[in-house]
PDB file of C-alpha atoms in Angstrom:
ATOM      1  CA  UNK A  26     205.527  50.645 167.486  1.00 95.00           C
ATOM      2  CA  UNK A  27     207.920  53.550 167.838  1.00 96.00           C
ATOM      3  CA  UNK A  28     211.456  52.683 166.784  1.00 97.00           C
ATOM      4  CA  UNK A  29     212.694  54.440 169.937  1.00 97.00           C
ATOM      5  CA  UNK A  30     210.850  51.840 172.059  1.00 97.00           C
ATOM      6  CA  UNK A  31     212.656  48.933 170.361  1.00 98.00           C
ATOM      7  CA  UNK A  32     216.239  47.725 170.177  1.00 98.00           C
ATOM      8  CA  UNK A  33     218.088  48.545 166.930  1.00 96.00           C
ATOM      9  CA  UNK A  34     217.280  46.427 163.870  1.00 96.00           C
ATOM     10  CA  UNK A  35     218.603  42.892 164.259  1.00 97.00           C
ATOM     11  CA  UNK A  36     218.099  39.665 166.198  1.00 97.00           C
ATOM     12  CA  UNK A  37     217.217  41.320 169.518  1.00 98.00           C
ATOM     13  CA  UNK A  38     214.571  43.546 167.914  1.00 98.00           C
ATOM     14  CA  UNK A  39     213.059  40.538 166.143  1.00 98.00           C
ATOM     15  CA  UNK A  40     213.008  38.579 169.408  1.00 98.00           C
ATOM     16  CA  UNK A  41     211.140  41.424 171.136  1.00 97.00           C
ATOM     17  CA  UNK A  42     208.630  41.658 168.256  1.00 97.00           C
ATOM     18  CA  UNK A  43     208.071  37.895 168.187  1.00 97.00           C
ATOM     19  CA  UNK A  44     207.482  37.860 171.941  1.00 97.00           C
ATOM     20  CA  UNK A  45     205.047  40.806 171.750  1.00 96.00           C
ATOM     21  CA  UNK A  46     203.069  39.009 169.029  1.00 96.00           C
ATOM     22  CA  UNK A  47     203.135  35.641 170.799  1.00 96.00           C
ATOM     23  CA  UNK A  48     205.000  34.008 167.909  1.00 95.00           C
ATOM     24  CA  UNK A  49     205.704  31.423 166.808  1.00 95.00           C
ATOM     25  CA  UNK A  50     202.300  30.013 167.728  1.00 93.00           C
ATOM     26  CA  UNK A  51     199.495  29.438 165.194  1.00 92.00           C
ATOM     27  CA  UNK A  52     197.025  30.879 167.736  1.00 94.00           C
ATOM     28  CA  UNK A  53     199.330  33.645 169.061  1.00 94.00           C
ATOM     29  CA  UNK A  54     197.439  33.155 172.303  1.00 93.00           C
ATOM     30  CA  UNK A  55     200.076  34.946 174.408  1.00 93.00           C
ATOM     31  CA  UNK A  56     200.537  38.137 172.402  1.00 93.00           C
ATOM     32  CA  UNK A  57     199.130  40.884 170.210  1.00 90.00           C
ATOM     33  CA  UNK A  58     198.988  38.866 166.998  1.00 86.00           C
ATOM     34  CA  UNK A  59     195.651  37.981 165.453  1.00 88.00           C
ATOM     35  CA  UNK A  60     196.582  34.375 164.556  1.00 90.00           C
ATOM     36  CA  UNK A  61     196.244  35.089 160.835  1.00 90.00           C
ATOM     37  CA  UNK A  62     198.613  36.316 158.142  1.00 89.00           C
ATOM     38  CA  UNK A  63     196.329  39.351 157.678  1.00 89.00           C
ATOM     39  CA  UNK A  64     196.505  40.379 161.340  1.00 91.00           C
ATOM     40  CA  UNK A  65     200.068  39.458 162.286  1.00 95.00           C
ATOM     41  CA  UNK A  66     201.678  42.600 160.902  1.00 96.00           C
ATOM     42  CA  UNK A  67     203.880  45.317 162.324  1.00 95.00           C
ATOM     43  CA  UNK A  68     204.662  48.977 161.651  1.00 97.00           C
ATOM     44  CA  UNK A  69     207.809  50.458 163.184  1.00 98.00           C
ATOM     45  CA  UNK A  70     207.648  54.250 163.083  1.00 98.00           C
ATOM     46  CA  UNK A  71     210.533  56.660 163.581  1.00 97.00           C
ATOM     47  CA  UNK A  72     211.957  60.003 162.549  1.00 97.00           C
ATOM     48  CA  UNK A  73     212.739  60.468 158.842  1.00 98.00           C
ATOM     49  CA  UNK A  74     216.113  59.273 157.600  1.00 98.00           C
ATOM     50  CA  UNK A  75     215.815  60.711 154.076  1.00 98.00           C
ATOM     51  CA  UNK A  76     215.010  64.178 152.711  1.00 98.00           C
ATOM     52  CA  UNK A  77     211.407  64.710 151.623  1.00 97.00           C
ATOM     53  CA  UNK A  78     209.898  62.418 154.267  1.00 98.00           C
ATOM     54  CA  UNK A  79     208.045  63.257 157.471  1.00 98.00           C
ATOM     55  CA  UNK A  80     208.584  59.847 159.075  1.00 98.00           C
ATOM     56  CA  UNK A  81     210.210  56.458 158.514  1.00 98.00           C
ATOM     57  CA  UNK A  82     208.030  53.344 158.411  1.00 98.00           C
ATOM     58  CA  UNK A  83     209.279  49.779 158.430  1.00 98.00           C
ATOM     59  CA  UNK A  84     206.777  47.015 157.698  1.00 97.00           C
ATOM     60  CA  UNK A  85     207.166  43.582 159.279  1.00 97.00           C
ATOM     61  CA  UNK A  86     205.181  40.414 158.562  1.00 96.00           C
ATOM     62  CA  UNK A  87     205.304  38.354 161.760  1.00 97.00           C
ATOM     63  CA  UNK A  88     205.146  34.614 161.169  1.00 96.00           C
ATOM     64  CA  UNK A  89     202.753  32.572 163.271  1.00 95.00           C
ATOM     65  CA  UNK A  90     204.567  29.278 162.622  1.00 95.00           C
ATOM     66  CA  UNK A  91     208.274  30.200 162.549  1.00 96.00           C
ATOM     67  CA  UNK A  92     210.400  32.604 164.619  1.00 97.00           C
ATOM     68  CA  UNK A  93     210.674  35.038 161.698  1.00 97.00           C
ATOM     69  CA  UNK A  94     209.814  38.677 161.029  1.00 97.00           C
ATOM     70  CA  UNK A  95     209.878  39.294 157.257  1.00 96.00           C
ATOM     71  CA  UNK A  96     210.823  42.831 156.210  1.00 96.00           C
ATOM     72  CA  UNK A  97     210.774  42.023 152.482  1.00 89.00           C
ATOM     73  CA  UNK A  98     207.917  44.219 151.268  1.00 84.00           C
ATOM     74  CA  UNK A  99     205.117  46.533 152.271  1.00 90.00           C
ATOM     75  CA  UNK A 100     201.422  46.327 153.142  1.00 91.00           C
ATOM     76  CA  UNK A 101     198.666  48.696 152.062  1.00 90.00           C
ATOM     77  CA  UNK A 102     196.520  48.039 155.132  1.00 90.00           C
ATOM     78  CA  UNK A 103     199.344  48.844 157.538  1.00 95.00           C
ATOM     79  CA  UNK A 104     200.450  51.786 155.374  1.00 96.00           C
ATOM     80  CA  UNK A 105     196.959  53.264 155.832  1.00 95.00           C
ATOM     81  CA  UNK A 106     197.474  53.322 159.614  1.00 96.00           C
ATOM     82  CA  UNK A 107     200.874  55.042 159.549  1.00 98.00           C
ATOM     83  CA  UNK A 108     199.672  58.583 158.753  1.00 98.00           C
ATOM     84  CA  UNK A 109     196.943  58.687 161.428  1.00 98.00           C
ATOM     85  CA  UNK A 110     199.357  57.189 163.991  1.00 98.00           C
ATOM     86  CA  UNK A 111     202.035  59.780 163.194  1.00 97.00           C
ATOM     87  CA  UNK A 112     199.497  62.598 163.603  1.00 97.00           C
ATOM     88  CA  UNK A 113     197.986  61.262 166.831  1.00 97.00           C
ATOM     89  CA  UNK A 114     201.424  60.658 168.368  1.00 96.00           C
ATOM     90  CA  UNK A 115     202.540  64.209 167.497  1.00 95.00           C
ATOM     91  CA  UNK A 116     205.293  62.956 165.180  1.00 96.00           C
ATOM     92  CA  UNK A 117     204.133  65.276 162.387  1.00 97.00           C
ATOM     93  CA  UNK A 118     202.478  68.687 162.419  1.00 95.00           C
ATOM     94  CA  UNK A 119     198.791  68.427 161.573  1.00 96.00           C
ATOM     95  CA  UNK A 120     196.366  70.935 160.144  1.00 96.00           C
ATOM     96  CA  UNK A 121     192.601  70.828 160.462  1.00 96.00           C
ATOM     97  CA  UNK A 122     190.823  69.416 157.430  1.00 97.00           C
ATOM     98  CA  UNK A 123     193.408  67.230 155.677  1.00 97.00           C
ATOM     99  CA  UNK A 124     197.044  66.567 156.458  1.00 98.00           C
ATOM    100  CA  UNK A 125     199.388  64.833 154.035  1.00 98.00           C
ATOM    101  CA  UNK A 126     202.044  62.671 155.681  1.00 98.00           C
ATOM    102  CA  UNK A 127     205.092  61.781 153.558  1.00 98.00           C
ATOM    103  CA  UNK A 128     206.097  58.276 154.600  1.00 98.00           C
ATOM    104  CA  UNK A 129     209.506  56.768 153.847  1.00 97.00           C
ATOM    105  CA  UNK A 130     208.975  53.008 153.588  1.00 96.00           C
ATOM    106  CA  UNK A 131     212.384  51.685 154.634  1.00 96.00           C
ATOM    107  CA  UNK A 132     211.611  48.225 153.209  1.00 93.00           C
ATOM    108  CA  UNK A 133     211.463  49.531 149.648  1.00 90.00           C
ATOM    109  CA  UNK A 134     213.336  52.835 149.972  1.00 92.00           C
ATOM    110  CA  UNK A 135     210.399  54.719 148.474  1.00 92.00           C
ATOM    111  CA  UNK A 136     208.125  57.494 149.703  1.00 95.00           C
ATOM    112  CA  UNK A 137     204.360  57.154 149.750  1.00 96.00           C
ATOM    113  CA  UNK A 138     201.870  59.771 150.875  1.00 97.00           C
ATOM    114  CA  UNK A 139     198.893  59.408 153.187  1.00 98.00           C
ATOM    115  CA  UNK A 140     196.161  62.060 153.118  1.00 98.00           C
ATOM    116  CA  UNK A 141     194.396  61.967 156.483  1.00 98.00           C
ATOM    117  CA  UNK A 142     191.248  63.751 157.668  1.00 98.00           C
ATOM    118  CA  UNK A 143     192.048  65.751 160.813  1.00 98.00           C
ATOM    119  CA  UNK A 144     189.693  67.375 163.339  1.00 96.00           C
ATOM    120  CA  UNK A 145     190.019  69.324 166.564  1.00 95.00           C
ATOM    121  CA  UNK A 146     189.635  67.355 169.798  1.00 94.00           C
ATOM    122  CA  UNK A 147     190.040  68.179 173.504  1.00 94.00           C
ATOM    123  CA  UNK A 148     193.645  66.951 173.105  1.00 91.00           C
ATOM    124  CA  UNK A 149     194.419  69.045 170.022  1.00 94.00           C
ATOM    125  CA  UNK A 150     194.309  68.049 166.371  1.00 96.00           C
ATOM    126  CA  UNK A 151     193.793  64.323 165.865  1.00 97.00           C
ATOM    127  CA  UNK A 152     193.126  62.035 162.928  1.00 97.00           C
ATOM    128  CA  UNK A 153     189.429  61.591 162.239  1.00 96.00           C
ATOM    129  CA  UNK A 154     188.340  58.050 163.114  1.00 93.00           C
ATOM    130  CA  UNK A 155     184.627  57.988 162.352  1.00 93.00           C
ATOM    131  CA  UNK A 156     183.203  58.388 158.887  1.00 93.00           C
ATOM    132  CA  UNK A 157     181.117  56.809 156.188  1.00 93.00           C
ATOM    133  CA  UNK A 158     183.864  55.109 154.182  1.00 95.00           C
ATOM    134  CA  UNK A 159     183.201  51.351 153.936  1.00 94.00           C
ATOM    135  CA  UNK A 160     185.448  48.583 152.634  1.00 90.00           C
ATOM    136  CA  UNK A 161     184.155  45.197 151.529  1.00 90.00           C
ATOM    137  CA  UNK A 162     184.752  42.605 154.237  1.00 89.00           C
ATOM    138  CA  UNK A 163     185.152  45.197 157.011  1.00 89.00           C
ATOM    139  CA  UNK A 164     182.089  45.366 159.295  1.00 92.00           C
ATOM    140  CA  UNK A 165     182.246  49.077 160.211  1.00 93.00           C
ATOM    141  CA  UNK A 166     182.888  52.328 158.397  1.00 94.00           C
ATOM    142  CA  UNK A 167     185.468  54.958 159.195  1.00 95.00           C
ATOM    143  CA  UNK A 168     187.266  58.004 157.937  1.00 96.00           C
ATOM    144  CA  UNK A 169     189.037  57.464 154.604  1.00 96.00           C
ATOM    145  CA  UNK A 170     192.817  57.548 154.354  1.00 97.00           C
ATOM    146  CA  UNK A 171     193.931  58.228 150.797  1.00 97.00           C
ATOM    147  CA  UNK A 172     197.244  56.625 149.879  1.00 96.00           C
ATOM    148  CA  UNK A 173     199.433  57.782 147.003  1.00 95.00           C
ATOM    149  CA  UNK A 174     201.816  55.025 145.887  1.00 90.00           C
ATOM    150  CA  UNK A 175     202.760  56.800 142.623  1.00 88.00           C
ATOM    151  CA  UNK A 176     206.407  57.263 143.693  1.00 88.00           C
ATOM    152  CA  UNK A 177     206.796  53.614 144.712  1.00 87.00           C
ATOM    153  CA  UNK A 178     206.756  51.959 141.278  1.00 87.00           C
ATOM    154  CA  UNK A 179     209.597  49.519 140.798  1.00 87.00           C
ATOM    155  CA  UNK A 180     210.490  49.636 144.475  1.00 80.00           C
ATOM    156  CA  UNK A 181     211.437  45.947 144.595  1.00 80.00           C
ATOM    157  CA  UNK A 182     212.240  45.066 140.968  1.00 87.00           C
ATOM    158  CA  UNK A 183     213.434  48.419 139.633  1.00 87.00           C
ATOM    159  CA  UNK A 184     210.579  48.850 137.148  1.00 91.00           C
ATOM    160  CA  UNK A 185     206.801  49.296 137.173  1.00 91.00           C
ATOM    161  CA  UNK A 186     206.610  46.428 134.668  1.00 94.00           C
ATOM    162  CA  UNK A 187     209.379  44.094 135.938  1.00 93.00           C
ATOM    163  CA  UNK A 188     209.635  42.164 132.649  1.00 94.00           C
ATOM    164  CA  UNK A 189     209.010  45.222 130.474  1.00 94.00           C
ATOM    165  CA  UNK A 190     205.794  43.740 129.078  1.00 96.00           C
ATOM    166  CA  UNK A 191     202.239  44.960 129.656  1.00 95.00           C
ATOM    167  CA  UNK A 192     200.886  41.466 129.133  1.00 96.00           C
ATOM    168  CA  UNK A 193     202.509  38.069 128.920  1.00 96.00           C
ATOM    169  CA  UNK A 194     201.703  34.396 129.099  1.00 94.00           C
ATOM    170  CA  UNK A 195     202.528  32.612 132.346  1.00 91.00           C
ATOM    171  CA  UNK A 196     202.878  28.835 132.542  1.00 91.00           C
ATOM    172  CA  UNK A 197     201.302  27.026 135.485  1.00 89.00           C
ATOM    173  CA  UNK A 198     200.181  23.573 136.578  1.00 88.00           C
ATOM    174  CA  UNK A 199     196.453  22.916 136.667  1.00 83.00           C
ATOM    175  CA  UNK A 200     194.458  19.810 137.558  1.00 84.00           C
ATOM    176  CA  UNK A 201     194.321  19.063 133.834  1.00 84.00           C
ATOM    177  CA  UNK A 202     198.085  19.437 133.436  1.00 88.00           C
ATOM    178  CA  UNK A 203     200.253  22.316 132.229  1.00 90.00           C
ATOM    179  CA  UNK A 204     198.462  25.445 131.082  1.00 89.00           C
ATOM    180  CA  UNK A 205     199.018  29.120 130.281  1.00 92.00           C
ATOM    181  CA  UNK A 206     197.218  32.259 131.359  1.00 94.00           C
ATOM    182  CA  UNK A 207     197.626  35.881 130.280  1.00 95.00           C
ATOM    183  CA  UNK A 208     198.862  38.091 133.141  1.00 96.00           C
ATOM    184  CA  UNK A 209     200.209  41.527 133.928  1.00 96.00           C
ATOM    185  CA  UNK A 210     203.122  41.666 136.366  1.00 94.00           C
ATOM    186  CA  UNK A 211     203.263  44.969 138.224  1.00 91.00           C
ATOM    187  CA  UNK A 212     205.576  46.395 140.893  1.00 88.00           C
ATOM    188  CA  UNK A 213     203.768  49.405 142.374  1.00 83.00           C
ATOM    189  CA  UNK A 214     204.460  49.410 146.087  1.00 74.00           C
ATOM    190  CA  UNK A 215     204.071  45.639 146.210  1.00 78.00           C
ATOM    191  CA  UNK A 216     204.691  43.052 143.473  1.00 84.00           C
ATOM    192  CA  UNK A 217     201.327  42.005 142.049  1.00 89.00           C
ATOM    193  CA  UNK A 218     200.087  39.594 139.378  1.00 93.00           C
ATOM    194  CA  UNK A 219     196.844  40.570 137.619  1.00 94.00           C
ATOM    195  CA  UNK A 220     194.797  37.777 136.026  1.00 95.00           C
ATOM    196  CA  UNK A 221     191.342  37.977 134.447  1.00 95.00           C
ATOM    197  CA  UNK A 222     188.886  36.188 136.736  1.00 94.00           C
ATOM    198  CA  UNK A 223     187.339  34.530 133.704  1.00 93.00           C
ATOM    199  CA  UNK A 224     190.721  32.912 132.910  1.00 89.00           C
ATOM    200  CA  UNK A 225     190.990  30.955 136.168  1.00 80.00           C
TER     201      UNK A 225
END
């Protein structure tokens, strides 16, 4: 959604978003939401508020069970849609071939880059939709969008390795009782825990 089509950030904006998504309702039957945590997500796009960015992007996770929009992080899937949207809506100047869109993620205060394939159309330059890029679990192919999150490390914790360690042991409860597993904690656009599949 364009930020100019919404009230300013706050309770009224959240109420409008929740209503548009049909939340809270586990089925989101009366709205745009997809009734799943993976498909109940929001991108609010606006003009840049910091130097070095082409646009601002605010990510929102819309709850299906509570009247809440969580702005606490970012999402790679939604980030991949921001560059093509900005090009198609004329929010950034495009060039045929590839256009790089510098995206200020307001949730984390960092800038990521989206490299988008662009082609001429009867309506001018538009992001390329069709292509032979396939992702596991997605039934159809499309044009690739390359994301560069290299400037987003430590965006939530202040460091790429939040604890300063490349590897560490993490305690957890298993069916057999307390256990430990070796992990890597990483903050690169989104906090992530890496665990060897063979260890779980």
